[in-house]
PDB file of C-alpha atoms in Angstrom:
ATOM      1  CA  PRO Q   1     148.416 119.436  85.917  1.00 47.00           C
ATOM      2  CA  GLY Q   2     149.899 121.988  87.832  1.00 54.00           C
ATOM      3  CA  SER Q   3     151.019 125.466  87.368  1.00 59.00           C
ATOM      4  CA  ARG Q   4     148.919 128.574  87.752  1.00 58.00           C
ATOM      5  CA  ASP Q   5     149.567 129.154  84.049  1.00 58.00           C
ATOM      6  CA  THR Q   6     147.814 125.932  83.115  1.00 58.00           C
ATOM      7  CA  TRP Q   7     144.919 126.785  85.420  1.00 54.00           C
ATOM      8  CA  ALA Q   8     144.185 130.087  83.718  1.00 58.00           C
ATOM      9  CA  PRO Q   9     141.545 129.068  81.174  1.00 56.00           C
ATOM     10  CA  ALA Q  10     139.127 131.551  79.659  1.00 60.00           C
ATOM     11  CA  ALA Q  11     136.495 130.432  82.195  1.00 60.00           C
ATOM     12  CA  PRO Q  12     138.319 129.372  85.390  1.00 67.00           C
ATOM     13  CA  TYR Q  13     136.749 126.878  87.769  1.00 75.00           C
ATOM     14  CA  ASP Q  14     134.592 128.553  90.395  1.00 84.00           C
ATOM     15  CA  LEU Q  15     135.760 127.206  93.762  1.00 87.00           C
ATOM     16  CA  GLY Q  16     132.393 128.172  95.177  1.00 91.00           C
ATOM     17  CA  ARG Q  17     130.974 125.164  93.303  1.00 93.00           C
ATOM     18  CA  LEU Q  18     133.300 122.700  95.046  1.00 94.00           C
ATOM     19  CA  PRO Q  19     131.099 122.090  98.124  1.00 97.00           C
ATOM     20  CA  ALA Q  20     128.250 120.958  95.838  1.00 97.00           C
ATOM     21  CA  VAL Q  21     130.628 118.556  94.099  1.00 96.00           C
ATOM     22  CA  VAL Q  22     131.722 117.206  97.488  1.00 97.00           C
ATOM     23  CA  ALA Q  23     128.077 116.778  98.552  1.00 98.00           C
ATOM     24  CA  GLU Q  24     127.295 114.920  95.320  1.00 98.00           C
ATOM     25  CA  ALA Q  25     130.307 112.645  95.790  1.00 97.00           C
ATOM     26  CA  ARG Q  26     129.352 111.968  99.419  1.00 98.00           C
ATOM     27  CA  GLU Q  27     125.831 111.078  98.337  1.00 97.00           C
ATOM     28  CA  ARG Q  28     126.945 108.687  95.599  1.00 97.00           C
ATOM     29  CA  LEU Q  29     129.981 107.019  97.178  1.00 97.00           C
ATOM     30  CA  PRO Q  30     129.863 104.310  99.842  1.00 97.00           C
ATOM     31  CA  ALA Q  31     130.313 105.596 103.398  1.00 95.00           C
ATOM     32  CA  GLU Q  32     133.710 103.900 103.710  1.00 96.00           C
ATOM     33  CA  VAL Q  33     135.111 105.964 100.819  1.00 96.00           C
ATOM     34  CA  ALA Q  34     136.616 109.257 101.970  1.00 95.00           C
ATOM     35  CA  VAL Q  35     135.998 112.402  99.958  1.00 97.00           C
ATOM     36  CA  GLN Q  36     139.236 114.359  99.687  1.00 94.00           C
ATOM     37  CA  VAL Q  37     139.713 118.104  99.357  1.00 93.00           C
ATOM     38  CA  PRO Q  38     143.352 119.215  99.018  1.00 88.00           C
ATOM     39  CA  PRO Q  39     143.735 122.168 101.407  1.00 88.00           C
ATOM     40  CA  ASN Q  40     146.384 123.834  99.265  1.00 86.00           C
ATOM     41  CA  LEU Q  41     143.871 124.313  96.457  1.00 84.00           C
ATOM     42  CA  VAL Q  42     141.332 126.055  98.701  1.00 86.00           C
ATOM     43  CA  CYS Q  43     143.554 127.720 101.328  1.00 83.00           C
ATOM     44  CA  GLU Q  44     142.828 131.152  99.861  1.00 84.00           C
ATOM     45  CA  ARG Q  45     139.118 130.464 100.445  1.00 90.00           C
ATOM     46  CA  PRO Q  46     138.620 129.153 103.999  1.00 92.00           C
ATOM     47  CA  ASP Q  47     134.864 129.507 103.510  1.00 95.00           C
ATOM     48  CA  VAL Q  48     135.056 126.919 100.722  1.00 95.00           C
ATOM     49  CA  LEU Q  49     137.152 124.547 102.843  1.00 94.00           C
ATOM     50  CA  ARG Q  50     134.610 124.810 105.665  1.00 96.00           C
ATOM     51  CA  ALA Q  51     131.696 124.274 103.275  1.00 97.00           C
ATOM     52  CA  CYS Q  52     133.441 121.207 101.833  1.00 96.00           C
ATOM     53  CA  LEU Q  53     133.879 119.748 105.311  1.00 96.00           C
ATOM     54  CA  ASP Q  54     130.240 120.445 106.088  1.00 97.00           C
ATOM     55  CA  ALA Q  55     129.290 118.776 102.776  1.00 98.00           C
ATOM     56  CA  GLY Q  56     131.074 115.572 103.738  1.00 97.00           C
ATOM     57  CA  ALA Q  57     134.772 115.885 102.913  1.00 96.00           C
ATOM     58  CA  SER Q  58     136.743 113.901 105.473  1.00 94.00           C
ATOM     59  CA  ASP Q  59     140.247 113.770 103.992  1.00 93.00           C
ATOM     60  CA  LEU Q  60     142.521 116.728 103.397  1.00 91.00           C
ATOM     61  CA  GLY Q  61     145.101 114.728 101.499  1.00 84.00           C
ATOM     62  CA  GLY Q  62     148.777 114.601 102.253  1.00 79.00           C
ATOM     63  CA  ILE Q  63     150.356 117.768 103.569  1.00 81.00           C
ATOM     64  CA  SER Q  64     153.876 118.147 102.281  1.00 79.00           C
ATOM     65  CA  PRO Q  65     156.400 120.839 101.421  1.00 77.00           C
ATOM     66  CA  ARG Q  66     155.578 120.539  97.713  1.00 77.00           C
ATOM     67  CA  ASP Q  67     152.541 119.394  95.785  1.00 79.00           C
ATOM     68  CA  GLU Q  68     153.911 117.311  92.923  1.00 79.00           C
ATOM     69  CA  VAL Q  69     150.704 117.610  90.897  1.00 79.00           C
ATOM     70  CA  ASN Q  70     150.076 121.326  91.511  1.00 77.00           C
ATOM     71  CA  PRO Q  71     153.513 122.731  92.414  1.00 79.00           C
ATOM     72  CA  ASP Q  72     152.433 126.380  92.349  1.00 79.00           C
ATOM     73  CA  TYR Q  73     149.968 125.815  95.175  1.00 81.00           C
ATOM     74  CA  ASP Q  74     151.751 125.649  98.523  1.00 84.00           C
ATOM     75  CA  PHE Q  75     150.246 123.677 101.361  1.00 86.00           C
ATOM     76  CA  PRO Q  76     149.384 125.492 104.564  1.00 88.00           C
ATOM     77  CA  THR Q  77     151.525 124.361 107.474  1.00 89.00           C
ATOM     78  CA  ALA Q  78     150.100 121.538 109.552  1.00 89.00           C
ATOM     79  CA  ASP Q  79     149.947 123.896 112.556  1.00 92.00           C
ATOM     80  CA  ALA Q  80     148.053 126.580 110.633  1.00 91.00           C
ATOM     81  CA  LEU Q  81     145.621 124.040 109.207  1.00 92.00           C
ATOM     82  CA  ALA Q  82     145.113 122.393 112.606  1.00 93.00           C
ATOM     83  CA  ALA Q  83     144.384 125.802 114.167  1.00 95.00           C
ATOM     84  CA  GLN Q  84     141.854 126.650 111.434  1.00 93.00           C
ATOM     85  CA  LEU Q  85     140.127 123.292 111.791  1.00 94.00           C
ATOM     86  CA  SER Q  86     140.077 123.583 115.579  1.00 96.00           C
ATOM     87  CA  ARG Q  87     138.210 126.905 115.361  1.00 95.00           C
ATOM     88  CA  TRP Q  88     135.507 125.036 113.445  1.00 95.00           C
ATOM     89  CA  GLY Q  89     135.389 122.078 115.833  1.00 95.00           C
ATOM     90  CA  PHE Q  90     137.401 119.691 113.630  1.00 94.00           C
ATOM     91  CA  ARG Q  91     140.671 117.960 114.464  1.00 93.00           C
ATOM     92  CA  LEU Q  92     143.569 117.343 112.089  1.00 90.00           C
ATOM     93  CA  ARG Q  93     144.891 113.829 112.502  1.00 88.00           C
ATOM     94  CA  PRO Q  94     147.119 111.490 110.528  1.00 84.00           C
ATOM     95  CA  ARG Q  95     145.504 108.902 108.291  1.00 76.00           C
TER      96      ARG Q  95
END
């Protein structure tokens, strides 16, 4: 897990594929199971975050000062994320 160094394989993961993964998970999982997309891993690609929400993601994980699993990827502030979501018609709320 974690650092940008460990996420630099010869063929890095294409974030553009994430919405399809979310859609597949939403299709296969029971409705009561939330599909989570950590916003700190897609904050550089708001289009991907939006597409993931449209594909059925309903949980943005815990927002904290430091991601213990991926420490090189800072979370957006709650205010910044709430503002982004609001522009799209979504509302950030606690679990």
